[in-house]
Tab-separated table of C-alpha atoms in Angstrom:
chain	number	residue	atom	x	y	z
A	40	UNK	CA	51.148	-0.509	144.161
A	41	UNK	CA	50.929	1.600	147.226
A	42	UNK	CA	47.568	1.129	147.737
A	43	UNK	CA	47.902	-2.852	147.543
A	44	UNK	CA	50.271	-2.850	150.800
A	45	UNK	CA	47.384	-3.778	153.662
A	46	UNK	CA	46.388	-7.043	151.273
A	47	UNK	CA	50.540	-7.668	150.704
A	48	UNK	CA	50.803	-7.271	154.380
A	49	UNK	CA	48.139	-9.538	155.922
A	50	UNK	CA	48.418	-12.207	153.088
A	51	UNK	CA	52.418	-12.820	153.513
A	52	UNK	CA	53.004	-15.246	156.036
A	53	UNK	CA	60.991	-16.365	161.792
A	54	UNK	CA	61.234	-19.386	163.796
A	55	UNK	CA	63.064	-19.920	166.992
A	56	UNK	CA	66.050	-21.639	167.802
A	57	UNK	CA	65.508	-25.405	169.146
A	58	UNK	CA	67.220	-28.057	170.207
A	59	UNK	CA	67.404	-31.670	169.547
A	60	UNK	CA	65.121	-32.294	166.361
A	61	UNK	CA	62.632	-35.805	167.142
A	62	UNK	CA	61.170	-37.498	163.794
A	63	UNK	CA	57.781	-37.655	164.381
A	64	UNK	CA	57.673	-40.309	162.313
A	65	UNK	CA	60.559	-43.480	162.656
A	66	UNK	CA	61.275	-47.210	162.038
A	67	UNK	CA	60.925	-49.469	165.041
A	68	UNK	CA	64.867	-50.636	166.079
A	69	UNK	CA	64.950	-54.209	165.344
A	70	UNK	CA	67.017	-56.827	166.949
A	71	UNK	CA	69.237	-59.441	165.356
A	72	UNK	CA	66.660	-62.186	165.980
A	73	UNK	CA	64.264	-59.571	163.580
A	74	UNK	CA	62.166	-58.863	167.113
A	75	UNK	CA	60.589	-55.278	167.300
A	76	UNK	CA	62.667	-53.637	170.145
A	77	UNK	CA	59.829	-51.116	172.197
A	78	UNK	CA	60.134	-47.641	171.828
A	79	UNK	CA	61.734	-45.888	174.697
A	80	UNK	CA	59.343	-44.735	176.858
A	81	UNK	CA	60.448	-41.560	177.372
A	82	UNK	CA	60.640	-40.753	173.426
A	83	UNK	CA	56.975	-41.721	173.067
A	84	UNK	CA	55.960	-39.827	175.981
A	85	UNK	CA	57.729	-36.591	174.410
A	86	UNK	CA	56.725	-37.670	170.741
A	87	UNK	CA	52.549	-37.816	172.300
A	88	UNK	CA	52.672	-34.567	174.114
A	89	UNK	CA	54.322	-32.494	170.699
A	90	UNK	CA	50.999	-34.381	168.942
A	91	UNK	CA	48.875	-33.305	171.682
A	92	UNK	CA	49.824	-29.872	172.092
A	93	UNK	CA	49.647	-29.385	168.352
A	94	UNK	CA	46.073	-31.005	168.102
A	95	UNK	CA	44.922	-28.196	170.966
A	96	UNK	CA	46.644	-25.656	168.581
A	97	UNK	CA	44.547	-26.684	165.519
A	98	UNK	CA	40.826	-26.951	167.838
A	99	UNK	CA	41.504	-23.565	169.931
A	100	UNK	CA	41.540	-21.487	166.821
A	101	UNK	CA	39.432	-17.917	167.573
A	102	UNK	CA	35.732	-18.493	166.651
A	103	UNK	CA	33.615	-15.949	165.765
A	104	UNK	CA	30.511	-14.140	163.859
A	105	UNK	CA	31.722	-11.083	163.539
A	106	UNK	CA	35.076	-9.120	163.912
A	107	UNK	CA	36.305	-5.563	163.665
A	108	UNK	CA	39.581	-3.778	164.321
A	109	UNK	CA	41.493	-0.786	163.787
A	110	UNK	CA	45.003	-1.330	162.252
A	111	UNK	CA	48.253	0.379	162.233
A	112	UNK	CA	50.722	-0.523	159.670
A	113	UNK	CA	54.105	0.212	159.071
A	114	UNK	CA	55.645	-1.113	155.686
A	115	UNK	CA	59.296	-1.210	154.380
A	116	UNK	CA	60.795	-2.277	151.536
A	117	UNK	CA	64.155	-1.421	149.667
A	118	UNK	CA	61.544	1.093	147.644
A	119	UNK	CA	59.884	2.557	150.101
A	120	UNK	CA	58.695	3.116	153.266
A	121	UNK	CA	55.511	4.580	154.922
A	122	UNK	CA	52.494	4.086	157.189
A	123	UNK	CA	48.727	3.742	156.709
A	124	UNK	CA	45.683	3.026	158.958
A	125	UNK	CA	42.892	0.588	158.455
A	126	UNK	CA	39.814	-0.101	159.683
A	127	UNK	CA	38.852	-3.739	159.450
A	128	UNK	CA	35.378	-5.731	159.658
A	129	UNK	CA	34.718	-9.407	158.883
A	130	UNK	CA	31.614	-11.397	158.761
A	131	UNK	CA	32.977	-15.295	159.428
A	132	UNK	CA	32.640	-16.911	156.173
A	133	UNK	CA	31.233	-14.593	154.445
A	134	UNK	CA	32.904	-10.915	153.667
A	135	UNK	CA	36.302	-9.411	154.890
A	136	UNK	CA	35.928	-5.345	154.353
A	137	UNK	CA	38.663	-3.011	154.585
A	138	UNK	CA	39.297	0.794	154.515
A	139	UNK	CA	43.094	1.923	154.332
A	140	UNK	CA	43.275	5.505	155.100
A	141	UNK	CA	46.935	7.388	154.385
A	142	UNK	CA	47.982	10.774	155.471
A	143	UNK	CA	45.632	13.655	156.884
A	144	UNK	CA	42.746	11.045	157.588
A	145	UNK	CA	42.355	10.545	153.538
A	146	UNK	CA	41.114	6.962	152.112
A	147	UNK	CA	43.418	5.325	149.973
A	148	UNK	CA	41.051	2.061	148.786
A	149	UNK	CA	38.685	0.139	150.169
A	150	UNK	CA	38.329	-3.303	149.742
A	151	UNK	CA	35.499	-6.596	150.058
A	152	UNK	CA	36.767	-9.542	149.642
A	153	UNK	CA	34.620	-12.548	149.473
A	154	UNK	CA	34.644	-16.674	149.335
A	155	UNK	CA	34.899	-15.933	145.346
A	156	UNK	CA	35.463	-12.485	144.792
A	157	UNK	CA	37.837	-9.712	145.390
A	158	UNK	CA	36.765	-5.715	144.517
A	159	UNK	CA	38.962	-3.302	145.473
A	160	UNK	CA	38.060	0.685	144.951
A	161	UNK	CA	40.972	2.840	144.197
A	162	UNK	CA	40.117	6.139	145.029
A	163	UNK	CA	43.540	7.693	143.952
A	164	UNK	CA	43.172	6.338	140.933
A	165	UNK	CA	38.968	7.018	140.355
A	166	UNK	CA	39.362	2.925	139.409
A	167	UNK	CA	37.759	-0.018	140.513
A	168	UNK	CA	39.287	-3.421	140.241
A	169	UNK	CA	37.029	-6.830	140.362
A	170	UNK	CA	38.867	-10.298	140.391
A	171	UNK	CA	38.022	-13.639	141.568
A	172	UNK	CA	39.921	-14.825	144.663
A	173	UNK	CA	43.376	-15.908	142.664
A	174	UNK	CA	43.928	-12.257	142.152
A	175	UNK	CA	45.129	-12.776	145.494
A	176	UNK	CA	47.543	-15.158	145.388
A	177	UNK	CA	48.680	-13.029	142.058
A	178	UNK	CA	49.491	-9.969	144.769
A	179	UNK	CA	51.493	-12.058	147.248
A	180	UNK	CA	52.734	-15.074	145.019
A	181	UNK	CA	51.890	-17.765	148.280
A	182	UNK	CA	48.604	-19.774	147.738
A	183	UNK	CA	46.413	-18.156	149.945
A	184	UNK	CA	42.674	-18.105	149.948
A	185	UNK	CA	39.966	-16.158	151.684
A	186	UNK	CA	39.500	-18.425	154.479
A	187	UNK	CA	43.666	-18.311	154.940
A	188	UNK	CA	43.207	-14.240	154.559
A	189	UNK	CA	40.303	-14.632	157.309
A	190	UNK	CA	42.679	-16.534	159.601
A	191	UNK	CA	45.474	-14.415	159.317
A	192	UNK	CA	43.563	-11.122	159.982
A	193	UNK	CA	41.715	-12.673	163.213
A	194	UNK	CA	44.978	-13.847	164.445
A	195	UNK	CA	44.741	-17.719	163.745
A	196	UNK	CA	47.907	-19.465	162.682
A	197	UNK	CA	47.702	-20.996	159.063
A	198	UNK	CA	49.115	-23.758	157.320
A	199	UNK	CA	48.936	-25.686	160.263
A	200	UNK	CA	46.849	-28.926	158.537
A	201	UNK	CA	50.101	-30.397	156.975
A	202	UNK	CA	51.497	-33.741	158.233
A	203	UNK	CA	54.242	-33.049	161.266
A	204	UNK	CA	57.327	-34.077	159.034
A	205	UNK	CA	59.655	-33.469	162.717
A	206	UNK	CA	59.338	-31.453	165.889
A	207	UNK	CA	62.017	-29.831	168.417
A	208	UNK	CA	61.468	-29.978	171.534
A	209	UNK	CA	62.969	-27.292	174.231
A	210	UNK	CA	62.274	-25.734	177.367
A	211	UNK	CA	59.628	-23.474	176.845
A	212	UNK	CA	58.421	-24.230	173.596
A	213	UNK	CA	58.088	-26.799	170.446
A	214	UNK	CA	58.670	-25.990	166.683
A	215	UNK	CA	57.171	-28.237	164.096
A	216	UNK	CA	57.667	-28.809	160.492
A	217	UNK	CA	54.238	-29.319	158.843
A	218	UNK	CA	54.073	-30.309	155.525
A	219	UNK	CA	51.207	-30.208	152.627
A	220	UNK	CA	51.385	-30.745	149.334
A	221	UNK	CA	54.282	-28.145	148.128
A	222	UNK	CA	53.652	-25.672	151.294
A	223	UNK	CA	56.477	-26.328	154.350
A	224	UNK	CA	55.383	-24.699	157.342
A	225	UNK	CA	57.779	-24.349	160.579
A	226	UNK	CA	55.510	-23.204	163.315
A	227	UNK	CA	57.260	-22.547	166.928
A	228	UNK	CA	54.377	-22.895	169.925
A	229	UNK	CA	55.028	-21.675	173.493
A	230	UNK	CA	54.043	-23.909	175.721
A	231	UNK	CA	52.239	-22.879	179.104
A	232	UNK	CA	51.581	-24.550	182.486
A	233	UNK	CA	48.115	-22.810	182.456
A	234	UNK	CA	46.973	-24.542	179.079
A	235	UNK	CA	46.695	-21.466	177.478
A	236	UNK	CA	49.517	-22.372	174.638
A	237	UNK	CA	49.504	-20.162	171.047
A	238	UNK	CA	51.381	-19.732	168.104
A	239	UNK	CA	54.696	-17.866	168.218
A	240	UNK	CA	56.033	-18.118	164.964
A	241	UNK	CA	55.390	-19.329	161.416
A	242	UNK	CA	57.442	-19.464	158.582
A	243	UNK	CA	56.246	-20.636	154.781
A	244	UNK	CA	57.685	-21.504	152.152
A	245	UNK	CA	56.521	-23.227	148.992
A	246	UNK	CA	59.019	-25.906	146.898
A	247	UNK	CA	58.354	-23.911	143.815
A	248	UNK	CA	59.453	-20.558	145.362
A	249	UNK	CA	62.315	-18.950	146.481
A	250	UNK	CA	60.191	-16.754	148.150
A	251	UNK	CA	59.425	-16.676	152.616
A	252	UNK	CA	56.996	-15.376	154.706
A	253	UNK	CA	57.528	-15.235	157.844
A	254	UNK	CA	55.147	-13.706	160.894
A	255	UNK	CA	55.166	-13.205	164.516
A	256	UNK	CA	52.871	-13.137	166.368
A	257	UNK	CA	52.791	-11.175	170.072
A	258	UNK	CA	51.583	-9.269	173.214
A	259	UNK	CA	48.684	-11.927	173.762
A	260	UNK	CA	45.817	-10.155	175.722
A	261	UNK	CA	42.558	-12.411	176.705
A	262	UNK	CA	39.956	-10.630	174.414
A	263	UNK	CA	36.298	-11.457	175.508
A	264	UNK	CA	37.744	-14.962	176.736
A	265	UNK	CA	39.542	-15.212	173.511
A	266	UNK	CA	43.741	-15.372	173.743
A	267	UNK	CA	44.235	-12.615	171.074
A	268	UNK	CA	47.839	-11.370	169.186
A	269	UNK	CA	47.893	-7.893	169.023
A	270	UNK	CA	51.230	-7.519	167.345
A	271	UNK	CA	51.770	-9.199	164.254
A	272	UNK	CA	55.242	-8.741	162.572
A	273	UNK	CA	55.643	-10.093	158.724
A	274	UNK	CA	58.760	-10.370	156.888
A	275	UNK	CA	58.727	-11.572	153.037
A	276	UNK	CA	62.096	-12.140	151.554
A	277	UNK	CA	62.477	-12.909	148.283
A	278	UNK	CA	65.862	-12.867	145.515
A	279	UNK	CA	67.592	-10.622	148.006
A	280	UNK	CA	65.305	-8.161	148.970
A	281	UNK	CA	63.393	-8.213	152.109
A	282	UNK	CA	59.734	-6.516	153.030
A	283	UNK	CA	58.600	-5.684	156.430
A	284	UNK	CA	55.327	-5.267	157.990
A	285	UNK	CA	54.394	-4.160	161.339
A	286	UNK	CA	50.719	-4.430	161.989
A	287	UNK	CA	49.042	-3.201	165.356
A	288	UNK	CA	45.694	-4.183	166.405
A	289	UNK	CA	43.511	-1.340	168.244
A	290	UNK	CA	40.237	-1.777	169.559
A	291	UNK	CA	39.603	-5.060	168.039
A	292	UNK	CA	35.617	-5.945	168.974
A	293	UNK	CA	33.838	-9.497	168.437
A	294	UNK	CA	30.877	-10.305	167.602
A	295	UNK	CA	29.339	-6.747	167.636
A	296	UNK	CA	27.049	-5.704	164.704
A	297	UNK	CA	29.051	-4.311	161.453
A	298	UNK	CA	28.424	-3.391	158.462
A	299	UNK	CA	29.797	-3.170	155.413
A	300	UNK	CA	29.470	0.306	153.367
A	301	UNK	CA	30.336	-0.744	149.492
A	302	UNK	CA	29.657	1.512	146.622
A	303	UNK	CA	31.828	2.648	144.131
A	304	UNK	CA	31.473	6.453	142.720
A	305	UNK	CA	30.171	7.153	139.563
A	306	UNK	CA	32.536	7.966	136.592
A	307	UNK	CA	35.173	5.023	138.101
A	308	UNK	CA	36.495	3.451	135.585
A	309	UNK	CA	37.408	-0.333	135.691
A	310	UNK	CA	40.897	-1.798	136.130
């Protein structure tokens, strides 16, 4: 499963410490004459701007046509541990393509993933492997799907449509617990006086699961006027055992021609 660790890595999805936790939703007090006492001003004003900032969070996600990056990766597990390169190149929408290269320069797999179909070419192996998109959620065990992968790999946060069950509020920042269907979601956002807020933190966990994913994101560099994570740390923990990934983004380019070189040898066999 060495060759699988790039796709384990960017599909996984820590939180910071808060302070006093603010339902987002709550029962007007009532008086003993049954009158609807007003909300206190200041707790509205507080509960608006967590809604607000979160709103800007979900419409300032990175657009783009096209994307391409070159990615170092560390990986540990209580198995193993090692580190690969890969060479990334999306197509919005349409086709994520990846090469992961391991020691001395030499390709590993590639893979092209699409809205319905994942093919990955295992060149240790002389195999090729074609699924539909579920294989993926297979690999990782969290329900993620292409446009989730697409997200994750341009540096979007995800899971962030869920209702906002609670936020805290502190200082410099505001964690929310987003909730959809059987996916919880606490994502921590920095806040900034220069309205250029992002995503710090995100952890996921599903109700069916014991499993977490957590990811961080950080060193935020404006990227052709796009606020872009360069450092992405994941953590999966699962029945005791934990997996790390370090991933680090070099030369990421958007919206620059790629393409997307996809053939696989002759005399592979199928997996």
């Amino acid at each position: 499963m060495k060759r699988y660790i790039i796709l384990l890595g960017v599909a996984a999805l820590s939180f910071s410490a808060c302070k006093t936790v603010r339902k987002t939703q709550a029962n007007p007090a009532v008086d003993h004459s049954g009158k609807v006492v007003a909300v206190d001003d200041a707790k509205k004003a507080e509960k608006d701007y967590a809604l607000k900032l979160l709103n800007e969070i979900r419409n300032n996600k990175i657009d783009f046509n096209t994307f391409s990056a070159k990615i170092g990766l560390q990986f540990q597990s209580p198995k193993m541990s090692q580190s690969a390169n890969a060479n990334l190149r999306m197509e919005k929408n349409k086709v994520i393509w990846m090469s992961v290269t391991g020691p001395f320069g030499i390709e590993v797999f590639r893979a092209k993933v699409t809205p319905d179909s994942v093919v990955l070419i295992d060149k240790l192996q002389s195999k090729v492997i074609r699924r539909d998109t579920r294989y993926l959620q297979s690999l990782v065990k969290v329900p993620v799907n292409f446009y989730d992968l697409q997200d994750l790999l341009v540096g979007n946060p995800v899971f962030i449509n869920g209702e906002p069950e609670s936020f805290q509020n502190s200082s410099d920042n505001i964690q929310y617990t987003l909730v959809a269907d059987a996916i919880r979601n606490l994502l921590t956002v920095m806040k900034s006086n220069t309205g250029a807020s992002y995503a710090s933190t995100s952890q996921v966990s599903e109700a069916t699961s014991s499993r977490t994913a957590n990811i961080t994101y950080g060193d935020y560099r404006n990227l052709s006027g796009k606020n872009f994570s360069y450092l992405r740390n994941i953590v999966v923990k699962e029945n005791g055992a934990t997996t790390k990934i370090h991933l680090e983004y070099k030369e990421p380019v958007f919206d620059q021609p790629v393409t997307f070189p996809f053939s696989v040898p002759r005399g592979y066999s199928e997996g």
